[in-house]
PDB file of C-alpha atoms in Angstrom:
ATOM      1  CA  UNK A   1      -0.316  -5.278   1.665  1.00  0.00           C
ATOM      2  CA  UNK A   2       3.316  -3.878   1.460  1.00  0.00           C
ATOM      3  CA  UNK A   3       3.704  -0.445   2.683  1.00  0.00           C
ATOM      4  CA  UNK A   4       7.056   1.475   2.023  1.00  0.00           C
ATOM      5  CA  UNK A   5       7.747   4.913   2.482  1.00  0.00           C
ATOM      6  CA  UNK A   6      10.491   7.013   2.330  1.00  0.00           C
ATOM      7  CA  UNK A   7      11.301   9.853   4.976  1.00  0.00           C
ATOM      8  CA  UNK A   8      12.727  12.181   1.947  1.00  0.00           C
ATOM      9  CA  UNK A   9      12.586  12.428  -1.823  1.00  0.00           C
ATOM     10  CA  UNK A  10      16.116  11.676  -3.617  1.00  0.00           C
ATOM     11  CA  UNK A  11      17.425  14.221  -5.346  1.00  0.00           C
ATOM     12  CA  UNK A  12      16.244  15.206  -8.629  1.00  0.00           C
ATOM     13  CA  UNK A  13      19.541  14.514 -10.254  1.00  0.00           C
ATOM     14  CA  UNK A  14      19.100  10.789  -9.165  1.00  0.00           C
ATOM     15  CA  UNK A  15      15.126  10.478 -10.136  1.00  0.00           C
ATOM     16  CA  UNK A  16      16.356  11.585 -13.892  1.00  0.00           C
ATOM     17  CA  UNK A  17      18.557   7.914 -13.914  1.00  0.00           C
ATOM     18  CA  UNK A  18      16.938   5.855 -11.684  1.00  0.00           C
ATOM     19  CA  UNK A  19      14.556   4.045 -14.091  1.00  0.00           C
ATOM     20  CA  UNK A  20      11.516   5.854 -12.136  1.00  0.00           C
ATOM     21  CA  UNK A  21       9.813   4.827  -8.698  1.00  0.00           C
ATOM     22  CA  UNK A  22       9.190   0.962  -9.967  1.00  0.00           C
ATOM     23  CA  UNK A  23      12.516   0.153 -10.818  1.00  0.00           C
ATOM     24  CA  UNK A  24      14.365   2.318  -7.439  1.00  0.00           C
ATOM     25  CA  UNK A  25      11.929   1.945  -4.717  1.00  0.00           C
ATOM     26  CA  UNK A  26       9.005  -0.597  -5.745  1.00  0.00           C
ATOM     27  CA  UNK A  27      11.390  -3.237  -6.939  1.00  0.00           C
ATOM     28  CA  UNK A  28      12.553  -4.364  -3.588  1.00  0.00           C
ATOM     29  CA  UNK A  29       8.738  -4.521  -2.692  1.00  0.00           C
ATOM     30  CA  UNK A  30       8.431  -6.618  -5.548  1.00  0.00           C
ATOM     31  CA  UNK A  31      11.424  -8.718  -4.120  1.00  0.00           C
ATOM     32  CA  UNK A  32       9.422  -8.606  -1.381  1.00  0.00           C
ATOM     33  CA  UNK A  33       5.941  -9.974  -2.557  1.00  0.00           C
ATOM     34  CA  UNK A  34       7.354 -12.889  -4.184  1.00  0.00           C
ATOM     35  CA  UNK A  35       9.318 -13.875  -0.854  1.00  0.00           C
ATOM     36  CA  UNK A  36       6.233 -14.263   0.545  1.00  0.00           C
ATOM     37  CA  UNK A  37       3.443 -14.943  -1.983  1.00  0.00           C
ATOM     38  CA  UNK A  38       5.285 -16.199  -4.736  1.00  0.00           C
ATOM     39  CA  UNK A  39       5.189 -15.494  -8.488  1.00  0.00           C
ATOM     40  CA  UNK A  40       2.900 -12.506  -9.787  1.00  0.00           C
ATOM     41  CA  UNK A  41       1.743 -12.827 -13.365  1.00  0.00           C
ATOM     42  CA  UNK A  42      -0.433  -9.338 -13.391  1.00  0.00           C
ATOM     43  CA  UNK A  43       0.224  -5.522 -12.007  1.00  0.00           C
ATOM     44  CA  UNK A  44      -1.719  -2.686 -12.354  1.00  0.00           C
ATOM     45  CA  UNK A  45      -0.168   0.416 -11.275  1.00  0.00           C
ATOM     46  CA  UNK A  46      -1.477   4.281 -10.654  1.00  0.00           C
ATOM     47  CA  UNK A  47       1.264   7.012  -9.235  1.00  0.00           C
ATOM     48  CA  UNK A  48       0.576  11.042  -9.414  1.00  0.00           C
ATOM     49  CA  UNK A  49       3.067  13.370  -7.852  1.00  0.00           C
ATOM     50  CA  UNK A  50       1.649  14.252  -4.355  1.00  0.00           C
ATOM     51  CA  UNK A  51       4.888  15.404  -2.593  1.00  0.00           C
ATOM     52  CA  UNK A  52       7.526  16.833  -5.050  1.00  0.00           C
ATOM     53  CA  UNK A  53       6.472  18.718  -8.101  1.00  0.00           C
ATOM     54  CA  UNK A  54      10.239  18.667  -9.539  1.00  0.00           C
ATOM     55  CA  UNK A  55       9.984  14.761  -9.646  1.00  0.00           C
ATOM     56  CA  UNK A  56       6.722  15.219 -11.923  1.00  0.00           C
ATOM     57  CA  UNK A  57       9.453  17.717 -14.111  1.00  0.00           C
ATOM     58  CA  UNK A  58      11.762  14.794 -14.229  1.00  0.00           C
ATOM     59  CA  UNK A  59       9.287  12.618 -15.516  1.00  0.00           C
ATOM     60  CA  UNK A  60       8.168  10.438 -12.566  1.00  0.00           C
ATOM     61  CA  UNK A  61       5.772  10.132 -10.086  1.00  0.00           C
ATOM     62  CA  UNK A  62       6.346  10.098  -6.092  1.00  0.00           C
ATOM     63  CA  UNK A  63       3.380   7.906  -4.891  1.00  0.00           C
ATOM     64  CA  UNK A  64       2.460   4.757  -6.003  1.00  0.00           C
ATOM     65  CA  UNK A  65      -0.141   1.977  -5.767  1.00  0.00           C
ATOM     66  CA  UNK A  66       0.866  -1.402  -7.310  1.00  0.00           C
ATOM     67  CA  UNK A  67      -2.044  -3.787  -7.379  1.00  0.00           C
ATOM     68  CA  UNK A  68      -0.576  -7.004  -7.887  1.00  0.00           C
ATOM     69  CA  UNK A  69      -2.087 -10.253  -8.778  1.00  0.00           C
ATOM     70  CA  UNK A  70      -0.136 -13.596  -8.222  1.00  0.00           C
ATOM     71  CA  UNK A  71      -0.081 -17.057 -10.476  1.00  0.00           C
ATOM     72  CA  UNK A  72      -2.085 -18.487  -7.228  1.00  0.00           C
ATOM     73  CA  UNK A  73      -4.552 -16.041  -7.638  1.00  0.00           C
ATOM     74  CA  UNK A  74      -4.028 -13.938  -4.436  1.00  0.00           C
ATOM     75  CA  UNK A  75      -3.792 -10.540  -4.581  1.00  0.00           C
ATOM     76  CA  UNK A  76      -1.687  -7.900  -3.275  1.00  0.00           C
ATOM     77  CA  UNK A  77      -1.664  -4.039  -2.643  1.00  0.00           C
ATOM     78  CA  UNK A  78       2.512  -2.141  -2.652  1.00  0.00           C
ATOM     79  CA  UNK A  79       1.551   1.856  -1.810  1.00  0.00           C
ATOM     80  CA  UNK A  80       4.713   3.779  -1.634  1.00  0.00           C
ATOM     81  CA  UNK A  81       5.760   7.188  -1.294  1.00  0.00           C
ATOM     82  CA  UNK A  82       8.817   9.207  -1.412  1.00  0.00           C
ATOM     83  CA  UNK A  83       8.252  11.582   1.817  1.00  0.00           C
ATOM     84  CA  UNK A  84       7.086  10.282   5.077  1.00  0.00           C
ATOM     85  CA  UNK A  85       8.032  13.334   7.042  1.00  0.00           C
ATOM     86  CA  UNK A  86       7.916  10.968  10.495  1.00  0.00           C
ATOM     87  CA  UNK A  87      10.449   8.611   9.116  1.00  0.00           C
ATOM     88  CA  UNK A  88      11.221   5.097   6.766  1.00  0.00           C
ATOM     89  CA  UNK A  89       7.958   3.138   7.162  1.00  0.00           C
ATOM     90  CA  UNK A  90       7.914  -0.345   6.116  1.00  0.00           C
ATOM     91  CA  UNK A  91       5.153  -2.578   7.041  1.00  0.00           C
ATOM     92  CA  UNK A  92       3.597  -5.848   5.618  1.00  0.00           C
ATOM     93  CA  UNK A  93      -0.070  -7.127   6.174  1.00  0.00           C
ATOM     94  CA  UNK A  94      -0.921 -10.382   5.178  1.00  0.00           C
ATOM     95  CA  UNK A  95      -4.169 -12.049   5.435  1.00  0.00           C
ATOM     96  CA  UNK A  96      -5.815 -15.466   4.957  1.00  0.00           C
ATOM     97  CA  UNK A  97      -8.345 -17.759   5.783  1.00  0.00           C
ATOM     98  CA  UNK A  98      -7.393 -18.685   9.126  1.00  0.00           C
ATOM     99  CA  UNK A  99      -5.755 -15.382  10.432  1.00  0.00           C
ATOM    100  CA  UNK A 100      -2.887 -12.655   9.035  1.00  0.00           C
ATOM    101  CA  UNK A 101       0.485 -11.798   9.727  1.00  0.00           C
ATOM    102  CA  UNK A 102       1.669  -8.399  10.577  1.00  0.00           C
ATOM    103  CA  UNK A 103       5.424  -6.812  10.376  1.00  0.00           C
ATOM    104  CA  UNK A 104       5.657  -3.341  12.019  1.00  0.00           C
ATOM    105  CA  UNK A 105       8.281  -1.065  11.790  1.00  0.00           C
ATOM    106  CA  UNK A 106      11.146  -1.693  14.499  1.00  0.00           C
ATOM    107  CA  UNK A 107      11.364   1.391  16.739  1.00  0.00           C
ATOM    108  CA  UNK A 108      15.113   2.256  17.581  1.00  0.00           C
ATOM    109  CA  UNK A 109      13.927   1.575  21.014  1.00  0.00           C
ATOM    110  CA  UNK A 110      10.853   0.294  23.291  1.00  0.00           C
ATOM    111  CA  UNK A 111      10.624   2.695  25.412  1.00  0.00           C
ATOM    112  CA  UNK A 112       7.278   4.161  25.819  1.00  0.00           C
ATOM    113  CA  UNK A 113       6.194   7.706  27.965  1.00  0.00           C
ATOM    114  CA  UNK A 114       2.628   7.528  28.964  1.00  0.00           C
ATOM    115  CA  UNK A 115       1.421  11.017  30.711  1.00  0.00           C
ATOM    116  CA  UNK A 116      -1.290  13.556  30.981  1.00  0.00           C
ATOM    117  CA  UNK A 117       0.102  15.091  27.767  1.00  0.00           C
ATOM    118  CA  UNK A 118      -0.599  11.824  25.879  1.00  0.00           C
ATOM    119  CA  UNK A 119       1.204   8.783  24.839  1.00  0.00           C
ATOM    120  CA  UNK A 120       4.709   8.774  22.918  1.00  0.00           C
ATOM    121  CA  UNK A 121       6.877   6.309  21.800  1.00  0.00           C
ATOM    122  CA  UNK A 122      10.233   6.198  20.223  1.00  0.00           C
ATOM    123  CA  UNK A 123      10.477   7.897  16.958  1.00  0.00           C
ATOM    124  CA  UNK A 124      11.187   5.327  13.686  1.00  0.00           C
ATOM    125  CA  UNK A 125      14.613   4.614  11.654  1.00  0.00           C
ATOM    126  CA  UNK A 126      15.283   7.440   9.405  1.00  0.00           C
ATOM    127  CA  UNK A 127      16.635   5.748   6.613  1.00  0.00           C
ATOM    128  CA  UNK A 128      16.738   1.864   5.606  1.00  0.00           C
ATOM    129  CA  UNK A 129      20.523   1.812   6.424  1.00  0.00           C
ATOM    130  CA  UNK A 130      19.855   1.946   9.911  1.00  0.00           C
ATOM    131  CA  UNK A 131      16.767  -0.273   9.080  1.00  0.00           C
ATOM    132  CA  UNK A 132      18.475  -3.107   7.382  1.00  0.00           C
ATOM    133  CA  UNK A 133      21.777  -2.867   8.704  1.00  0.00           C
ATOM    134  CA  UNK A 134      21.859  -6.360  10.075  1.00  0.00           C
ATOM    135  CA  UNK A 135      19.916  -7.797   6.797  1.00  0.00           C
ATOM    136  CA  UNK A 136      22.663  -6.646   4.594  1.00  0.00           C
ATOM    137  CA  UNK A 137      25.154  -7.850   6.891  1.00  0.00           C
ATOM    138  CA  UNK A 138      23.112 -11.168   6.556  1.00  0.00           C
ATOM    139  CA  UNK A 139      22.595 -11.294   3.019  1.00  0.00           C
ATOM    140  CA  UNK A 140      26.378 -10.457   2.322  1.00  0.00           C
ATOM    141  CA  UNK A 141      27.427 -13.491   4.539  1.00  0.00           C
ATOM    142  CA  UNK A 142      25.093 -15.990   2.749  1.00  0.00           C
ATOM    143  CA  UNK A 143      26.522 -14.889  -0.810  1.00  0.00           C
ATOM    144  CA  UNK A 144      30.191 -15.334   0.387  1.00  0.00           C
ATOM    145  CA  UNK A 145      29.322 -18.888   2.243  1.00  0.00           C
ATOM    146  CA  UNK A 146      27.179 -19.885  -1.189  1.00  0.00           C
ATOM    147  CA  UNK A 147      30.414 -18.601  -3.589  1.00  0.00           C
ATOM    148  CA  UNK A 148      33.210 -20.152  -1.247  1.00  0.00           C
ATOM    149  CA  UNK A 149      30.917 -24.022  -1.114  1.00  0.00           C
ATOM    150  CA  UNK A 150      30.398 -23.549  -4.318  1.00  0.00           C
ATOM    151  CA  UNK A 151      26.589 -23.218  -4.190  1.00  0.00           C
ATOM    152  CA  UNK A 152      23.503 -21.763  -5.658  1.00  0.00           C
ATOM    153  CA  UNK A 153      23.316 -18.300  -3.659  1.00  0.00           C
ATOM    154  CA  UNK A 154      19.720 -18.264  -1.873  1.00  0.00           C
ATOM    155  CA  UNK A 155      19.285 -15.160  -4.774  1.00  0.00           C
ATOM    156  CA  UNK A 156      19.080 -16.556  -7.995  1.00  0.00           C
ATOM    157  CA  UNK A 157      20.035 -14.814 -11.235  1.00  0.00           C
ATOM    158  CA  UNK A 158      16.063 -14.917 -11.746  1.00  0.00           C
ATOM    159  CA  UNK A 159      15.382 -13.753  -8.432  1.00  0.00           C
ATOM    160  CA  UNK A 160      16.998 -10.296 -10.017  1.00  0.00           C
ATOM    161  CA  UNK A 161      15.666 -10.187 -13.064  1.00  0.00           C
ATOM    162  CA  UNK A 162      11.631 -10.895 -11.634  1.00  0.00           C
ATOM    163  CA  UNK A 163      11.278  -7.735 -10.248  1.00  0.00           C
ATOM    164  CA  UNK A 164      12.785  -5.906 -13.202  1.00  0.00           C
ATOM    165  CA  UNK A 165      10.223  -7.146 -15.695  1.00  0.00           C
ATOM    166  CA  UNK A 166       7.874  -6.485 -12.906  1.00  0.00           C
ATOM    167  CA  UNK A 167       8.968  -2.839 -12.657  1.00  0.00           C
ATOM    168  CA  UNK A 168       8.697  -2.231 -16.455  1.00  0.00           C
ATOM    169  CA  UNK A 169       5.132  -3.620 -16.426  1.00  0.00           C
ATOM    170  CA  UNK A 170       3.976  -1.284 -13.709  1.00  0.00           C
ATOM    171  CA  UNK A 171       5.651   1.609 -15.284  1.00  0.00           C
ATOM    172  CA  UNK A 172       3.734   0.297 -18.364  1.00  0.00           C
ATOM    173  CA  UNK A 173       0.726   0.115 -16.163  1.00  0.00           C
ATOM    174  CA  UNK A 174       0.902   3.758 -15.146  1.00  0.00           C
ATOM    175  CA  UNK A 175       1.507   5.171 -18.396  1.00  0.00           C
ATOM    176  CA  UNK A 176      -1.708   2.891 -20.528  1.00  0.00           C
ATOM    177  CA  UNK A 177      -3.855   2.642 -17.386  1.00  0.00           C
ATOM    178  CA  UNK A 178      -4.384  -0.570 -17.368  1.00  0.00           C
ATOM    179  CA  UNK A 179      -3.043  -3.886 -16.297  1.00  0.00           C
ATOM    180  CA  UNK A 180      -0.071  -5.511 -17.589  1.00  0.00           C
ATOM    181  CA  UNK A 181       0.808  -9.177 -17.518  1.00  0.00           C
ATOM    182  CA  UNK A 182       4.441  -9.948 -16.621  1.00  0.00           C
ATOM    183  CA  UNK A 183       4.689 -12.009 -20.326  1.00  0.00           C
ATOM    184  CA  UNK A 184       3.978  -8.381 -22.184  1.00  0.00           C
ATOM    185  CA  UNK A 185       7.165  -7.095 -21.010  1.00  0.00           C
ATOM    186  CA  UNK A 186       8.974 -10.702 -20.986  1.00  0.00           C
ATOM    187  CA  UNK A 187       7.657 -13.876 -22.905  1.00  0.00           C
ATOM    188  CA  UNK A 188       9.342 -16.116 -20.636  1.00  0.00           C
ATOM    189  CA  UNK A 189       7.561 -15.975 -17.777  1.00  0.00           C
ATOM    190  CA  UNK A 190       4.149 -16.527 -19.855  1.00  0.00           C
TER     191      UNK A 190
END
């Protein structure tokens, strides 16, 4: 399970271009699912507009669930949303058959206040630059190093174009309600 939630909807003049939710927010959940589970073959999406009724105006919706289910036949659950009023929250759930792997969100810091008012703990990121700051930093380096040796970059051409297809499936998804193989949208990866 991938969740991903923004702290703000975009403005309205950017949800009119951006493709939609699939192709601006859930792609790099996408990217994400096939880091870790490999290649999907089948999404079926649902969205309504929960948070912003001008994004419904523009077309789009601002919550999400992306069921996703992958050539080895696991499945996986995206949920996203374009306002989480307490901040970016990114998290990934994994289970299997001998135990699961969880990624929190990173709080700026660890401290923690435990009182008799109750327990409180740092607030999260705002945004994802502050989130990913060092991963972009990272993935930057690793393109340069792979251009200057003259090797494959760790993301390949269809590495980028994966989560695109998947993107326009899920938006076809939404709109037929019902799920959409990855080889509707693009025959290639049949």
């Amino acid at each position: 399970k991938i969740t991903s939630y923004d702290p703000a909807p975009p403005p309205i003049s950017y949800v009119k271009v951006s493709g939609g939710i699939f192709l601006d927010m859930t792609i790099h959940d996408f990217d994400m699912a096939r880091f870790l589970l490999g290649d999907v073959e089948e999404v079926y999406a649902a969205g309504a507009v929960l948070v912003d009724p001008e994004i419904g105006k523009a077309g789009d919706v601002d919550t999400a669930v992306v069921t996703l289910r992958f050539k080895s036949g696991a499945l996986g659950v995206i949920t996203n949303c374009r306002k989480a009023t307490y901040g970016h929250d990114q998290r990934i759930e994994i289970l299997g058959e001998k135990g699961g792997l969880f990624a929190e969100n990173p709080l700026p810091h660890a401290t923690r206040i435990a009182n008799e008012s109750g327990y409180r703990a740092s607030t999260l990121h705002y945004f994802f630059i502050e989130r990913y700051r060092e991963a972009y930093i990272a993935e930057i380096k690793a393109f340069v190093e792979a251009v200057r040796e003259g090797k494959e970059p760790p993301v390949t051409g269809l590495d980028g174009k994966i989560p695109v297809v998947m993107g326009h499936a899920a938006k076809r998804s939404l709109l037929e309600r019902r799920p959409v193989r990855l080889s509707e949208i693009d025959p290639s990866l049949g």
